[in-house]
Amino acid sequence: MTPKLGSWQRHQNIQPQLHSKFKRHQKCHLWTYLKEDLQLSDSEDSDDDVIYAKTTGPPTYTTNSYGYLVEETPTYQTTNCYKTYKGPTQSSSQQTVCRDEPTENNWMNQRTEQSIKILLQKQLEEQKLLSQEQKSAQTSMRKSGSSSSDLYDAVPEGHVQVGKIIYNPKAVLGHGCEGTFVYKGRFENRPCAVKRLLPECFTFADREVELLRESDQHPHVIRYFCMESDNQFRYIALELCVATLQDYVEGKSPYSRTFDSLQLLHQAASGIAHLHSLGIVHRDIKPHNVLISQPDTGGNVKALISDFGLCKKLTAGRISFSRRSGAAGTEGWIAPEMLDEDKRTTCAVDMFSFGCVIYYVLTRGKHPFGDSLRRQSNILEGDYSLQSLPMIDFYVRKDLIDSLLCFEPSKRLCAKAVLKHPLFWSRERQMAFFQDVSDRIEKENVDSEVLVCLEKKGLEVVKFDWRKHISEELQNDLRKFRTYKGENIRDLLRAMRNKKHHYRELPEDLKRSLGAIPDQFVQYFTSRFPKLLIHTYNALRCCQYERVFQQYYFIEY
């Protein structure tokens, strides 16, 4: 039953406790050890926390190769109150140790001071060694072109680091429901947005990360970097953006004046189409969840679909899911079938919400279903209005939004069809379409399917006689070559095609009237006949499978 000599020095984390007990029993010539450091059998154990060891003479100490204090003359006897134990160098007779046995204070003080000095000397040597190692590391990093701050990846003052993520709690970029906050931060020395979620949102966080990993390899889906956790929160590092689509519409973004609304909407539709191609239904499409990226080196920005917390992954072979699959989204942007437990929902729920987003952007903040108080009830009733749309391309814009806000989900356009809608066509593409249509119907009989579709309700398109709505310069020029029928859409398209083909030969006053090709030239006709483009586009759907027209329509095989 030999105590482990010097064990209180080895247990540095309990040194203060042992040292205080040691001083308390100076008068007894007793050293204090933890009971667990004594090799006592169960029969010899006691309820006390400490065992007292009495030295038979003034001990001497030395430092071994491990830096521990070791007693050179381990002659001692241990006792727990009145129970005595015999050390290995004692005689066979037991000696009872009393707690009030006198001792010399000077001797004990000298032993204490000697122990402390040795420990301090060892700590000083360790600090010097560590300092030398740090200087050596910094020198080697300077030689390799790195800074010393890179070695430790120092966290700026006021910032918080969780794994590879560093964020500033004071730099709040936004917040959502259930205590979710988004902060500005960094991931591996690059700027990022840090989304912090509470434990009750961990299920959504895991789902979001899983779907982001699957879908973020697309230019219009927000990029995912990593996820970290601590005892309280879960953190998701995402691509940093400058604003939301809502900020852009409300003029809160410093870049609002430089954005192209139609381009951003087309990019958002591209991101949604990518998700749907993977069988992912977003279920929370709204202006706040469409982000605008930081400008690239050319100053260009792009729209990014974000916030995948409510997304639903359709299983293979399925095109719908039940209402029991999870939350429905944000009130005022929810498709009507999402509120009907008897209906199964599909990707069409995103297209309904996106139709609301398009109207919101094009009208600078208005909603097709009215104010926020009655919005959701109007959605359930299918009661909406598009009267606030700008008059420029009014019918083209109205056609797209109407096709997305259909109460019947199966009649809504899919995301890939939205991408090919004339709303997003350039004037050059519009010009090419009109020319292809005119070439296609040039020699058709009046009773052919394509001409019947084209001329149906044609008087509304040409305003009964299109010749009366063009400039005098163009009227005079058209009379020189052939007779055109003013009530006929085919003849209007033929006139456009001919003037475009012979543009260089036209008189200068007529060129000035028509404007430059293609932008001003096309706008000359579409501004006078605003229904011409969308009417012709819908009429020629009967030809969408023909090679020439496949580029203008989405064909689902």
XYZ file of C-alpha atoms in Angstrom, residues 4-16 18-19 32-34 66-70 115-116 119:
26
model
C 2.361 7.482 -5.488
C 5.046 9.943 -4.521
C 4.801 13.288 -6.173
C 1.288 12.572 -7.496
C 0.000 15.992 -6.444
C 2.577 17.569 -8.714
C 1.430 15.396 -11.637
C -2.228 16.320 -11.089
C -1.699 19.999 -11.849
C -5.418 20.659 -12.256
C -5.978 19.876 -8.552
C -2.781 21.445 -7.299
C -4.498 24.422 -5.556
C -3.845 19.887 -2.394
C -1.648 22.825 -1.610
C -1.902 15.460 1.725
C -2.781 13.114 -1.150
C -6.013 12.299 -2.935
C 9.522 13.916 -16.755
C 9.725 17.108 -14.741
C 7.919 15.711 -11.655
C 9.026 16.241 -8.067
C 10.177 12.964 -6.508
C 8.405 23.216 -4.644
C 6.874 26.427 -5.986
C 7.347 24.549 -10.737
